[in-house]
Each structure stands twice: as structure tokens, then as C-alpha cells.
CSV table of C-alpha atoms and ligand atoms in Angstrom, one decimal:
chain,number,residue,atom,x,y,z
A,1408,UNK,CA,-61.3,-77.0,-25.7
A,1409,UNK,CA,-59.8,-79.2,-28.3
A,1410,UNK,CA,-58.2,-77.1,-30.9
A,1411,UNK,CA,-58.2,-79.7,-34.0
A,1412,UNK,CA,-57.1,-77.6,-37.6
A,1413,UNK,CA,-55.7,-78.4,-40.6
A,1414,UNK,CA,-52.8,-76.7,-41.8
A,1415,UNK,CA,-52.1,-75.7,-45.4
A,1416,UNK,CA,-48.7,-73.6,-45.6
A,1417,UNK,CA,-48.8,-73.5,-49.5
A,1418,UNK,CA,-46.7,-71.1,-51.2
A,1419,UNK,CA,-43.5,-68.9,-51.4
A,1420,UNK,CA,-43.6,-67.2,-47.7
A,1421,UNK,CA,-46.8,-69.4,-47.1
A,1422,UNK,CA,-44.7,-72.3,-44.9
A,1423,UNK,CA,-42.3,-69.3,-43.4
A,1424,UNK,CA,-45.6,-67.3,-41.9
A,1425,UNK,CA,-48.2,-70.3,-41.0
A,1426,UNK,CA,-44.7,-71.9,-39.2
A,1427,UNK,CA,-45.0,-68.7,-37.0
A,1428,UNK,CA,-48.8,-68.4,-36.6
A,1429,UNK,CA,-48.9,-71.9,-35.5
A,1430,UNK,CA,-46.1,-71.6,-32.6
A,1431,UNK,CA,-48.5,-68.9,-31.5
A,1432,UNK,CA,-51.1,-71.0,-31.6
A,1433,UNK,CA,-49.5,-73.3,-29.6
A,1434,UNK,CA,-48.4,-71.1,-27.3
A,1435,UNK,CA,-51.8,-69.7,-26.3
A,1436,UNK,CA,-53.5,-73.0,-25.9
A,1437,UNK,CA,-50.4,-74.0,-23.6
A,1438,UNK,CA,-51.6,-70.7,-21.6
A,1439,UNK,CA,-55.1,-71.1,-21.7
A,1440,UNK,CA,-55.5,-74.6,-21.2
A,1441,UNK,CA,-56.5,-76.2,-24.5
A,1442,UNK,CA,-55.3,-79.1,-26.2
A,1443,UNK,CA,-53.8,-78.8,-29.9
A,1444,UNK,CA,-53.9,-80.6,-32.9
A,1445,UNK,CA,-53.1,-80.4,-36.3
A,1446,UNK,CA,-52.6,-81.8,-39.5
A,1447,UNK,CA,-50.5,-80.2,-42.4
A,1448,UNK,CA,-51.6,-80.9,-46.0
A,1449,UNK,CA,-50.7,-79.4,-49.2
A,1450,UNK,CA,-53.0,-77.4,-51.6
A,1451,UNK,CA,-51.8,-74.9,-54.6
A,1452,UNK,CA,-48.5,-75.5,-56.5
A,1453,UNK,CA,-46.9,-77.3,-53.3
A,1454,UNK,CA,-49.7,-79.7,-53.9
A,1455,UNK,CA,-49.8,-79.8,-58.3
A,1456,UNK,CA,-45.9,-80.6,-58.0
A,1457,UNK,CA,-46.8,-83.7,-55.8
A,1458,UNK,CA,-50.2,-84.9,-57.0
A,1459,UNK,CA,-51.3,-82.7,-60.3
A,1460,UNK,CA,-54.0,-80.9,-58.0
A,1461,UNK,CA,-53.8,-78.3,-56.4
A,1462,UNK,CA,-56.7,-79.1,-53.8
A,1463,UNK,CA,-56.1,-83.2,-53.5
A,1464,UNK,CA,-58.8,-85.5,-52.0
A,1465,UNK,CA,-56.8,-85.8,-48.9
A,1466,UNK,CA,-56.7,-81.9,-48.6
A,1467,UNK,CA,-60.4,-81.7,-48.5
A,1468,UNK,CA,-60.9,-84.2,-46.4
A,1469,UNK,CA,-58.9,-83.0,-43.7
A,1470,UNK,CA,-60.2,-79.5,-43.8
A,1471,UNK,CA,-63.8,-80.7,-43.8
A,1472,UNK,CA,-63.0,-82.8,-41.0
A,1473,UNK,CA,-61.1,-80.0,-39.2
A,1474,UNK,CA,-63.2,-77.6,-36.6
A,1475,UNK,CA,-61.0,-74.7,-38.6
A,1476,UNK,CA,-58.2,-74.6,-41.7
A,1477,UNK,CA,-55.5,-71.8,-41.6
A,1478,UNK,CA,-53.8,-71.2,-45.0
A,1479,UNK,CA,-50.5,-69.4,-45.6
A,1480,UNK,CA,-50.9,-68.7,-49.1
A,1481,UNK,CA,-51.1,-70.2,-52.8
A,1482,UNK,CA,-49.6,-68.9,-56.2
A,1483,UNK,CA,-46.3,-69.5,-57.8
A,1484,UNK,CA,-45.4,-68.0,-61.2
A,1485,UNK,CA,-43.7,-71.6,-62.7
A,1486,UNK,CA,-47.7,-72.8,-63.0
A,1487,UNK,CA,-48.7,-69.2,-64.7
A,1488,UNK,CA,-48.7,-71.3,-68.6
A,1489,UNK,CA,-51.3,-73.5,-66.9
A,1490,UNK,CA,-55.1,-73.8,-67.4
A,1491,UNK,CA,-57.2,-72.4,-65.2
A,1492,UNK,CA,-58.3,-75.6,-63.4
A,1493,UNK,CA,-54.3,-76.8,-62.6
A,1494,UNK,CA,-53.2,-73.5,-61.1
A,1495,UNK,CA,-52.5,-73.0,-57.8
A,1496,UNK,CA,-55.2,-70.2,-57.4
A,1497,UNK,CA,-57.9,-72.8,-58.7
A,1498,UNK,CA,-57.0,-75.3,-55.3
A,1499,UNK,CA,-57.7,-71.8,-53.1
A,1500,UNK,CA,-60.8,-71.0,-54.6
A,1501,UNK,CA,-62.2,-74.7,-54.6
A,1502,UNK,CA,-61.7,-74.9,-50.9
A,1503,UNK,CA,-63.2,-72.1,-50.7
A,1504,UNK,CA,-66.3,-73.3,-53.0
A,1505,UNK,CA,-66.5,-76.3,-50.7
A,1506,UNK,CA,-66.6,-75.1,-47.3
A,1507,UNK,CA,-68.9,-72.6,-48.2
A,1508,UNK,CA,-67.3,-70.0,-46.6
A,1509,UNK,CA,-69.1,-66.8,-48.4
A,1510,UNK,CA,-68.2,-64.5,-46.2
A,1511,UNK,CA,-64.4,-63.1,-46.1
A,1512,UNK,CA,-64.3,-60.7,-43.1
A,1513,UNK,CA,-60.5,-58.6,-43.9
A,1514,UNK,CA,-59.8,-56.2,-41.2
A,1515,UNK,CA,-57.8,-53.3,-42.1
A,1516,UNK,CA,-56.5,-51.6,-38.7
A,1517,UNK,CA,-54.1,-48.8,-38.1
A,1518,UNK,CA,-51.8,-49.9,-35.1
A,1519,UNK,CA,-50.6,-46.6,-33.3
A,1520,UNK,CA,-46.8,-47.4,-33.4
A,1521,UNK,CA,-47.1,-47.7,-37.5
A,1522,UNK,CA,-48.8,-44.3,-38.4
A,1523,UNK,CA,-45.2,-43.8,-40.0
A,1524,UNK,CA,-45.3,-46.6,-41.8
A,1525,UNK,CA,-48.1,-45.5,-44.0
A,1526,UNK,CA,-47.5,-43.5,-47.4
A,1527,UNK,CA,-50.4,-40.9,-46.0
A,1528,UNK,CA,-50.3,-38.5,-43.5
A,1529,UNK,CA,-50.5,-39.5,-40.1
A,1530,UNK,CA,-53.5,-36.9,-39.4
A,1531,UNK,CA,-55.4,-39.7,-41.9
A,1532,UNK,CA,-54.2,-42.4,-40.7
A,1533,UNK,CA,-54.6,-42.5,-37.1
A,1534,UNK,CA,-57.0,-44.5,-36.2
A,1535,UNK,CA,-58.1,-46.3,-39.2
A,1536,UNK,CA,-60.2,-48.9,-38.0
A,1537,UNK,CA,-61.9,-50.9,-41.1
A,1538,UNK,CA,-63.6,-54.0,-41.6
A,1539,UNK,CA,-63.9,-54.8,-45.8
A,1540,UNK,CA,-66.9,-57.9,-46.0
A,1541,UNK,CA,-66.2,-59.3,-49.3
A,1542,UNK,CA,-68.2,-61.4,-50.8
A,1543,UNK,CA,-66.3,-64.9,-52.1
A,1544,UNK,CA,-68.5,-67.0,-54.0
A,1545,UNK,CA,-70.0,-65.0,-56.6
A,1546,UNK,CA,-69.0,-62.4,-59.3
A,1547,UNK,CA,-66.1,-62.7,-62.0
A,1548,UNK,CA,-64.6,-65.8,-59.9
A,1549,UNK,CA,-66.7,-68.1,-60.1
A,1550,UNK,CA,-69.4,-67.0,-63.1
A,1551,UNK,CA,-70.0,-70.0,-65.9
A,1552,UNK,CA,-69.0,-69.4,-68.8
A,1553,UNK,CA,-65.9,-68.8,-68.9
A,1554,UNK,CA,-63.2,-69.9,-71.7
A,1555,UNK,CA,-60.5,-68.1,-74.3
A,1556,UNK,CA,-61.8,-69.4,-77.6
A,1557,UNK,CA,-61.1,-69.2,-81.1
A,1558,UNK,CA,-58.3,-69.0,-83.6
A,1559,UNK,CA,-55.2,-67.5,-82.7
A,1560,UNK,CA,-54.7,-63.8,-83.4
A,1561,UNK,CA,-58.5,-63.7,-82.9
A,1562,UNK,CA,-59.5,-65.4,-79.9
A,1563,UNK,CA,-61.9,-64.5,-77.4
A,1564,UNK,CA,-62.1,-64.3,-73.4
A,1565,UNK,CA,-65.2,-64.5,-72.0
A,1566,UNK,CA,-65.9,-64.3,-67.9
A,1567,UNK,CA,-69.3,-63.9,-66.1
A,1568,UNK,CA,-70.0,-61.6,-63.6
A,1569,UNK,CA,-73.1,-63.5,-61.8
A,1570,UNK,CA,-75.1,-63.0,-58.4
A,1571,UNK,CA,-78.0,-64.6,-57.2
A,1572,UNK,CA,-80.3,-62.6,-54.6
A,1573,UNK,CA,-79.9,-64.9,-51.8
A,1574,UNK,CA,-76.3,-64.6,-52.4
A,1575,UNK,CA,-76.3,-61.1,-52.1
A,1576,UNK,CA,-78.7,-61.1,-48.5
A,1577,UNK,CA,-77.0,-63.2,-47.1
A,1578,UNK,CA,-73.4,-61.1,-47.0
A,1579,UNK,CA,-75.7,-57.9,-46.7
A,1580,UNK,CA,-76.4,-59.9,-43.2
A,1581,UNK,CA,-72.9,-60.4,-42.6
A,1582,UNK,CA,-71.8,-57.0,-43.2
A,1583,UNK,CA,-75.0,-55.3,-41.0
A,1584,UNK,CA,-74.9,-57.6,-37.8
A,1585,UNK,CA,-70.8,-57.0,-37.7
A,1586,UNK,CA,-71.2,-52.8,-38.0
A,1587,UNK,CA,-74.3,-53.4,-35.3
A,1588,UNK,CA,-71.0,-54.3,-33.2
A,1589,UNK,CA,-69.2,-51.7,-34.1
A,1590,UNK,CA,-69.6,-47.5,-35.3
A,1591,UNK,CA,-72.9,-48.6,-37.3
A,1592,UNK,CA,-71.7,-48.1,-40.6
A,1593,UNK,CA,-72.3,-50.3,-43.8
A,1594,UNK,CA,-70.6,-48.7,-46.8
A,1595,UNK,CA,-71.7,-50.9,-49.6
A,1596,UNK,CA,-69.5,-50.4,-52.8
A,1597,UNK,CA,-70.9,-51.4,-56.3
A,1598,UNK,CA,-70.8,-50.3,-59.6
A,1599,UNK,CA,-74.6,-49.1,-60.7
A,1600,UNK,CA,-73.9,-46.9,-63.0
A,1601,UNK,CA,-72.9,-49.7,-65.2
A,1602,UNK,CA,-73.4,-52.9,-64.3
A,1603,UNK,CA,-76.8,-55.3,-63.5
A,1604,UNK,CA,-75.2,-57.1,-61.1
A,1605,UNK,CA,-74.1,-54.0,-59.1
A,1606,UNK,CA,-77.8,-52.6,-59.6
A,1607,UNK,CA,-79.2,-56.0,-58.5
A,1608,UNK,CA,-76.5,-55.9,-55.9
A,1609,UNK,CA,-77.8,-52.3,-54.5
A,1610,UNK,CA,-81.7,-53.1,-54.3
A,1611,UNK,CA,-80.7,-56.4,-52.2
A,1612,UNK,CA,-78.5,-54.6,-50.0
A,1613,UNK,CA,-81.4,-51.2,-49.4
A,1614,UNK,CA,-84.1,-53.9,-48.6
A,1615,UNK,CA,-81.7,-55.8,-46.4
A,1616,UNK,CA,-80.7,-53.1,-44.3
A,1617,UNK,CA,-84.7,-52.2,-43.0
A,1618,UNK,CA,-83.9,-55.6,-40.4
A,1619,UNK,CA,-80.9,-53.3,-39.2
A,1620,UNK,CA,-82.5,-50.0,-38.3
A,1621,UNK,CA,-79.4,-48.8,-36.1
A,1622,UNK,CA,-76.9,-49.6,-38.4
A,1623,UNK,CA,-76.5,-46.0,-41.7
A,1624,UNK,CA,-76.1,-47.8,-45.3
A,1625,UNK,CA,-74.8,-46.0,-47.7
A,1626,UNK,CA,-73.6,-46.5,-51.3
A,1627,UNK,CA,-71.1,-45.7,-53.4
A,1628,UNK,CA,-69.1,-46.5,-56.6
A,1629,UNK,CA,-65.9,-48.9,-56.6
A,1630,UNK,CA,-64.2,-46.1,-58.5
A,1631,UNK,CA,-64.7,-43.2,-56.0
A,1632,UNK,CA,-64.6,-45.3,-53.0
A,1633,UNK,CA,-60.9,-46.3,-53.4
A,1634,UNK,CA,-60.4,-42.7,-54.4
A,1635,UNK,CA,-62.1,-42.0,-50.9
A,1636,UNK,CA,-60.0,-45.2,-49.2
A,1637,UNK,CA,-56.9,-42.8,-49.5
A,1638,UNK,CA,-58.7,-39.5,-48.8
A,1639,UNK,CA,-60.3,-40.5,-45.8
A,1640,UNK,CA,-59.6,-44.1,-44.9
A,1641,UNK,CA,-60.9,-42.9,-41.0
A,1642,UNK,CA,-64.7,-42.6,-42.5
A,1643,UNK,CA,-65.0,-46.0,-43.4
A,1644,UNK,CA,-66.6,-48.5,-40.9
A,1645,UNK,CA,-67.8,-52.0,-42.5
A,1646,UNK,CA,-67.2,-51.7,-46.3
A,1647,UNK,CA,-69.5,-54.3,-47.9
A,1648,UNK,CA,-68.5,-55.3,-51.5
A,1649,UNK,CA,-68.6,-58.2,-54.0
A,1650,UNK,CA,-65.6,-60.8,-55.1
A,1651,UNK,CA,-63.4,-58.8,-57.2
A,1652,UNK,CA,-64.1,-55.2,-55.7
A,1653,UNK,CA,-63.5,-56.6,-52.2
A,1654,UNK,CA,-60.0,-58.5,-53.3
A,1655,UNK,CA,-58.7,-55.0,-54.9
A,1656,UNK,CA,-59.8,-52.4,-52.4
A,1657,UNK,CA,-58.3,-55.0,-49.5
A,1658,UNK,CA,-54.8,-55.1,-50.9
A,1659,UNK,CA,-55.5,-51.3,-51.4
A,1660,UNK,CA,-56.3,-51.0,-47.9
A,1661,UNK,CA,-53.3,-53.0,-47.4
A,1662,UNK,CA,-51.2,-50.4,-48.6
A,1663,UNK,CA,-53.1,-47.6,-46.6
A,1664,UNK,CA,-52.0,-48.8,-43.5
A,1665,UNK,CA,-48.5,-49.3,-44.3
A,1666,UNK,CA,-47.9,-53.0,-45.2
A,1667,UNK,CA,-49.8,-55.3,-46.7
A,1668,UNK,CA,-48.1,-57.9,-44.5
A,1669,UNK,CA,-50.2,-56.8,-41.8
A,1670,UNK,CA,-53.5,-57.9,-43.0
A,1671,UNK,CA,-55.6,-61.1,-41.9
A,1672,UNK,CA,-58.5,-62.8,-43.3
A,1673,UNK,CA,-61.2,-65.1,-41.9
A,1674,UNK,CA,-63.4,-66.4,-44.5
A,1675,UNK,CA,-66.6,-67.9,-42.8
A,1676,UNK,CA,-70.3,-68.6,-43.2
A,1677,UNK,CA,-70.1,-72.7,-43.9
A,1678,UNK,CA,-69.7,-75.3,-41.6
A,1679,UNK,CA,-65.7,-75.1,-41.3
A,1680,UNK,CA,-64.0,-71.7,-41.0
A,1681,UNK,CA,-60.5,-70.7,-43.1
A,1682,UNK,CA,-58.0,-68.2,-42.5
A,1683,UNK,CA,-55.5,-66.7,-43.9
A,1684,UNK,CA,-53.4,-63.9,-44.4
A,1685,UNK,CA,-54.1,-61.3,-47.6
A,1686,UNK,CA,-50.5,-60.9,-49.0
A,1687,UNK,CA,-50.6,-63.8,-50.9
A,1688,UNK,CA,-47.1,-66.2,-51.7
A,1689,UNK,CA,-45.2,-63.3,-52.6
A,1690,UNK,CA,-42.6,-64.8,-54.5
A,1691,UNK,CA,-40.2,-62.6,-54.7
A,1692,UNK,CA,-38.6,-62.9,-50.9
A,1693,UNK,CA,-39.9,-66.7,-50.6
A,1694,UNK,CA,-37.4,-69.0,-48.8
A,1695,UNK,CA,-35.5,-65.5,-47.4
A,1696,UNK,CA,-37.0,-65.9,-44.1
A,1697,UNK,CA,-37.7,-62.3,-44.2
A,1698,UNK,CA,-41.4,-62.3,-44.5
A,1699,UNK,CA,-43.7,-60.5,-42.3
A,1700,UNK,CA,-45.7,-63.2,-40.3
A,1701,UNK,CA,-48.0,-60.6,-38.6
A,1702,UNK,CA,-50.9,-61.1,-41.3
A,1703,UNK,CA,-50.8,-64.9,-40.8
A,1704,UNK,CA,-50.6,-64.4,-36.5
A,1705,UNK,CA,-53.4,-62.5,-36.8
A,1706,UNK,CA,-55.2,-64.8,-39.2
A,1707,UNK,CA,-54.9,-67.3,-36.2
A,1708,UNK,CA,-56.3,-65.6,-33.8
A,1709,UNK,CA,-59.3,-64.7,-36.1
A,1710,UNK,CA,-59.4,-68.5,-35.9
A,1711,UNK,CA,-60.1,-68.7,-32.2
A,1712,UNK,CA,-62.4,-65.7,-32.0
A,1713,UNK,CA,-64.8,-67.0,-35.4
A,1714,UNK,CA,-64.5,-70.7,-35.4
A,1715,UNK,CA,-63.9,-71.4,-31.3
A,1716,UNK,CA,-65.2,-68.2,-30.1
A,1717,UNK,CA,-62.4,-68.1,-27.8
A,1718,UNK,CA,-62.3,-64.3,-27.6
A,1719,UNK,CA,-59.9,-63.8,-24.9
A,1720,UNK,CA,-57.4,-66.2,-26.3
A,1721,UNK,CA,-58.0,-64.3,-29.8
A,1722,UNK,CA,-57.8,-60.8,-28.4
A,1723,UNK,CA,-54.4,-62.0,-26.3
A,1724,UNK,CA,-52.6,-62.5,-29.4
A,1725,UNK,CA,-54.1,-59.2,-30.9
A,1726,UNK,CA,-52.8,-57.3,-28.1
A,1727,UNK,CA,-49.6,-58.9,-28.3
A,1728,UNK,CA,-48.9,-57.9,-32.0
A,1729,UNK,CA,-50.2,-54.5,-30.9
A,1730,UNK,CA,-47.7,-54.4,-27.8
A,1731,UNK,CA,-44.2,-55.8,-29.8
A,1732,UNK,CA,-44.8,-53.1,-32.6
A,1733,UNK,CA,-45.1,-50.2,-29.8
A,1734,UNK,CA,-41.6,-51.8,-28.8
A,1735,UNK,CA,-40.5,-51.2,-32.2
A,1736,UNK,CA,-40.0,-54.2,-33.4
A,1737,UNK,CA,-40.2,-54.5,-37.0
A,1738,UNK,CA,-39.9,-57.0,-40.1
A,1739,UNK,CA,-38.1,-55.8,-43.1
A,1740,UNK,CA,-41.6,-54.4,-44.7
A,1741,UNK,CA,-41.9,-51.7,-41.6
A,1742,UNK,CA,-38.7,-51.1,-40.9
A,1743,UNK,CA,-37.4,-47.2,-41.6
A,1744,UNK,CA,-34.2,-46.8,-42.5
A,1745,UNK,CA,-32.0,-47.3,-39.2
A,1746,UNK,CA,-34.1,-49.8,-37.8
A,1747,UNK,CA,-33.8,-53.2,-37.0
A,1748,UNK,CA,-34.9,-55.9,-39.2
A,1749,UNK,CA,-36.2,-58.6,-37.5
A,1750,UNK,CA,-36.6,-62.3,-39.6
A,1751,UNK,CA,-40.0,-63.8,-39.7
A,1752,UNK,CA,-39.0,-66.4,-36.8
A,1753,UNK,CA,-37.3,-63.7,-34.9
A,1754,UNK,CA,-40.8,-61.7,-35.1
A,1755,UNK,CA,-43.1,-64.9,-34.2
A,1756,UNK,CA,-40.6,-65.7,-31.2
A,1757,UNK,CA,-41.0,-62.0,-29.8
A,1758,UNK,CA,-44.7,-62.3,-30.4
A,1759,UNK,CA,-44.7,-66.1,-28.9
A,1760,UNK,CA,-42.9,-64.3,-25.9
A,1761,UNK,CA,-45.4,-61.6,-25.4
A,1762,UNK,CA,-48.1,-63.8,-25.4
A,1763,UNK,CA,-46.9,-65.8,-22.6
A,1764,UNK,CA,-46.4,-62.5,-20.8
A,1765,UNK,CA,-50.1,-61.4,-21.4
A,1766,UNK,CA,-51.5,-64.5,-20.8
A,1767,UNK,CA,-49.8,-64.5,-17.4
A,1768,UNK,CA,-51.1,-61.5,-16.4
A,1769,UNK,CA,-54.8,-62.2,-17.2
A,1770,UNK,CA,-54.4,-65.5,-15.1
A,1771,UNK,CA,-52.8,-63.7,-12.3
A,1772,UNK,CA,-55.6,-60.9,-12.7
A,1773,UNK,CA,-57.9,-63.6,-12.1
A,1774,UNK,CA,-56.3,-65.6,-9.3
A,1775,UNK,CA,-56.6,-61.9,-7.1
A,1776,UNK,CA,-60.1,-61.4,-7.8
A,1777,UNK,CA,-60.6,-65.1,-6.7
B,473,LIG,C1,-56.8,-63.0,-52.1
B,473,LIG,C2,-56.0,-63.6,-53.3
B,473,LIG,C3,-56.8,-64.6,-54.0
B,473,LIG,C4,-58.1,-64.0,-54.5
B,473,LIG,C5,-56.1,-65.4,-55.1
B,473,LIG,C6,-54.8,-66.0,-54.7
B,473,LIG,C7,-56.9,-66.4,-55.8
B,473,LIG,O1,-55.6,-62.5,-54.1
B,473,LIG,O2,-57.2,-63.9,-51.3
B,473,LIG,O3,-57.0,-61.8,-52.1
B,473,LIG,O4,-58.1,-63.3,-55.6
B,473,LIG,O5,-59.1,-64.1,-53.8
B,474,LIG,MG1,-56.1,-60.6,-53.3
């Protein structure tokens, strides 16, 4: 299979965690026999210090001409006295916009060697095994109108929460046919008790679940449900939620399982698949080389499993990141005191090296039963 992507490292640790993701990429089509291509291109403030937009034409034409787009991440506080449409975030949520990709699938998964790593106790955490379907078209982010107007000392901000049936069914479908795959269980999280959207936003979802009788739906409030995330994170299966519930409970999530650095993100459902890591450019350790490049390795193989189906390929890498961690290696975000600190290269070489390894073995595996 040709592997043909575009590349968009972005932000602060964005260039430092895609540069990892894609020598694991590389290294699994080496071992699997596909050919690789790609094509890196700017978006966010990488892109508004060269061009004055943060998605350029050339951008968007590559990534709608790619099979897939993996992003590292966008955001950089020297654009923060910008408007709205020349920020870094705006070039993120355009691409999104235009490759219709409605559905952002975020995975939050406990890995065995990092129950320590997670502010709860490990009797809650083991196990954790989530799958948050946000929905990333709709709500608060992209709900006309929007403006700050008026005098100053008496201005007013106005945003619009907005959702459209069909926009609502069609994540509802998202969210039911994953959890038929997995322990049957749609949590969808609104907020009724107060807002017509979230009441509009409950009907859809009831009606929609009658096409998935084996699959339990149940409801609940954004407010208790992240009380309940760090109560008993092990009860949630598939959390189904809209734009702005779904990007707080994921970092939340985040959190829950003991790094934020951890956490991947496919965002599908249009012609052209993009994925990228949760944690965002996190400017504070940018250009340290410290970065955890986990979120964005994982992000790539959600790539080959969603956009090339390639689910062996995507669940060699997945294993790998599982098996390096129960060797103890650790970026500086895991690490307890005492341990080693490995450098976001150091960490995608180790991974890049037990990738090969597994990869070997399933070939040999296969040669024998020849
Ligand atoms: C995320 C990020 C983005 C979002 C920002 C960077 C626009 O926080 O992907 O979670 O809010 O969707
Ligand atoms: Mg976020």
C-alpha cells in the first residue's frame, strides 16, 4: 500500500513529537512492505509568521490531496492579541471544517506499567479503557454569531452554541457502531437541565440508539460525569459528547491516566482522515526536546488503522508503546523521582526499535505456519 500523508508539525513540541511519529511510521512501512510519502506544510502560527494564515492555500491543498494528515499541534501565546480569524487555533479548526472530519475518536487507555503514574488510586485506575467521541463541528466552536462588540468598558461577547439534528445522528452513529465493538456502552454527556441544544442533543441520541439494540445508552450531565471521570473512570465505555464537553472531559481524562502526553486523536468522518495528538503545543518545554512523543506515535498508528485500515501495522505500534513502558522507559512527564528521563528522540528511537522487533516476530510467526 502507498502510504501518501501530509505532515503539519505546527507548534511548540508539535515538530519535536510528529519528527518521532513519523520515523515510526517509516519504520513500520519498511517492516510491512509499504511505500511512504509525505509532504510537510505549515498551518497555525508556524504558518501566520510565513504567510499571515494560519491554514494557507498550499496547506489545504496538500491535505485534501493526501489519503491522511497527521498534525503535531497549533497555538503559540505571541498570536494571543490576535483576532479570532489570524490565530493559530482558527488554521486547526478550518482544516478541520474542510475535511469534514466530524467525528474525533480520543482514546483514553490505562497502560499497566503507568497505574503509578496516575494521581488516583491504582484500584481505579487499572484498566481504564475509554473511548471519548466528541463531536467537532458543531457547538460553541463553530456557532454564527459570534463577535466582542461595543464601547469599551461596556462591550459585549456573544458565541452560539448551535446543533443541527443530522449533525447530532450522525456522531450518535459513530459513538454506537464503535461501543458495538467493544463493552456496549454509549454514555452520552449533555447538559439538559439547561440547555436546548443539550435537550435537542438527548432526543437525537435516544431515537438513534433503537438501530443499536445491543449497545446500553445512558445519559448524564457534563457536570456529574467529570465528577464520575475521577470516581470511576473504569465504568465508562464510549463517552459520546458534543465540541466543547468532549475537548474538556479529554484533557480531563488526560490527567486520569497519568499524562496528558499519552493521549491520541483521530478525527474522521470526511473524505481525508487527521490525527493528532491531544496535548496541544505546550509552550512551556517547546524546543527542550523533552516532550512526550507517545500521544503523537499513537496518533500515527490511529492513522493506519482509520484511514488505511492497516490494523496489524496500527496495533504493532500500539503494542510497542505498550511493551517500552513495561520496560520502564519514561519521558520526563512519567518519570517518578529516580527514574530515567528519556528525551523525545531517545523515546521514539526505543519505540522505532521495538517496532522492528515486533514486526519481526509476526513475519517469522508467519513464515512457520507457511
Ligand atoms: C484540542 C485543542 C483544540 C480544540 C484547540 C487547539 C483549538 O484544545 O484539540 O483539544 O479546542 O479543539
Ligand atoms: Mg483541547
Amino acid at each position: 500500500m502507498n502510504l501518501d500523508l501530509t505532515i503539519l508539525p505546527g507548534d511548540g513540541i508539535g515538530p519535536e513529537v510528529t519528527g518521532q511519529a513519523v520515523r515510526v511510521l517509516q519504520t513500520v512501512a519498511d517492516a510491512f512492505g509499504h511505500s511512504f510519502q509525505l509532504q510537510r506544510k505549515n498551518i497555525g502560527g508556524a504558518a501566520l509568521a510565513a504567510s499571515e494564515d494560519p491554514l494557507p492555500p498550499d496547506s489545504l491543498q496538500a491535505c485534501i490531496s493526501s489519503s491522511a494528515v497527521l498534525l503535531g499541534a497549533v497555538g503559540n501565546p505571541a498570536f494571543d492579541h490576535y483576532p479570532n480569524h489570524l490565530r493559530p487555533e482558527a488554521g486547526l479548526l478550518r482544516l478541520r471544517r474542510e475535511l469534514g472530519a466530524y467525528a474525533n475518536l480520543r482514546p483514553a487507555i490505562c497502560f499497566p506499567a503507568l497505574v503509578e503514574c496516575s494521581p488516583l488510586r491504582p484500584e481505579l485506575i487499572r484498566g481504564v479503557d475509554i473511548m471519548f467521541v466528541r463531536e467537532l463541528l458543531g457547538g460553541l466552536y463553530f456557532g454564527e454569531p459570534r463577535s466582542i462588540e461595543g464601547e469599551p468598558g461596556w462591550r459585549v461577547a456573544i458565541n452560539t452554541m448551535r446543533y443541527h439534528e443530522p449533525a447530532i445522528e450522525r456522531i450518535a452513529c459513530v459513538a454506537f457502531a464503535l461501543a458495538e465493538k467493544r463493552r456496549r456502552k454509549v454514555l452520552s454527556v449533555d447538559k439538559a437541565n439547561v440547555l436546548e441544544c443539550s435537550r435537542l442533543w438527548r432526543e437525537v441520541v435516544t431515537r438513534t440508539a433503537k438501530d443499536y439494540p445491543s449497545v446500553k445508552l445512558s445519559h448524564m450531565y457534563v457536570d456529574s460525569a467529570s465528577m464520575a471521570l475521577v470516581q470511576r473512570p473504569r465504568d465508562f465505555d464510549v463517552v459520546l459528547t458534543e465540541n466543547m464537553f468532549g475537548d474538556i472531559l479529554s484533557d480531563q481524562a488526560g490527567g486520569v491516566v497519568g499524562s496528558l502526553g499519552l493521549l491520541a486523536s483521530a478525527s474522521i468522518g470526511g473524505p481525508v482522515g487527521l490525527y493528532e495528538p491531544v496535548h496541544g503545543s505546550a509552550p512551556d518545554i517547546a524546543g527542550q526536546g523533552i516532550a512526550n512523543p507517545l500521544g503523537a506515535i499513537l496518533s500515527a498508528a490511529m492513522l493506519l488503522r482509520h484511514s488505511f485500515q492497516l490494523e496489524r501495522e496500527a496495533a504493532c505500534i500500539e503494542n510497542s508503546v505498550g511493551a517500552v513502558l513495561a520496560q520502564g522507559y519514561r519521558t520526563a512527564d512519567l518519570a517518578s523521582a529516580g527514574q530515567k528521563k528519556l528525551t523525545t528522540s531517545e523515546m521514539g528511537s526505543i519505540v522505532v526499535e521495538a517496532v522492528k522487533k515486533s514486526a519481526e516476530a509476526v513475519s517469522t510467526a508467519k513464515e512457520r505456519s507457511a
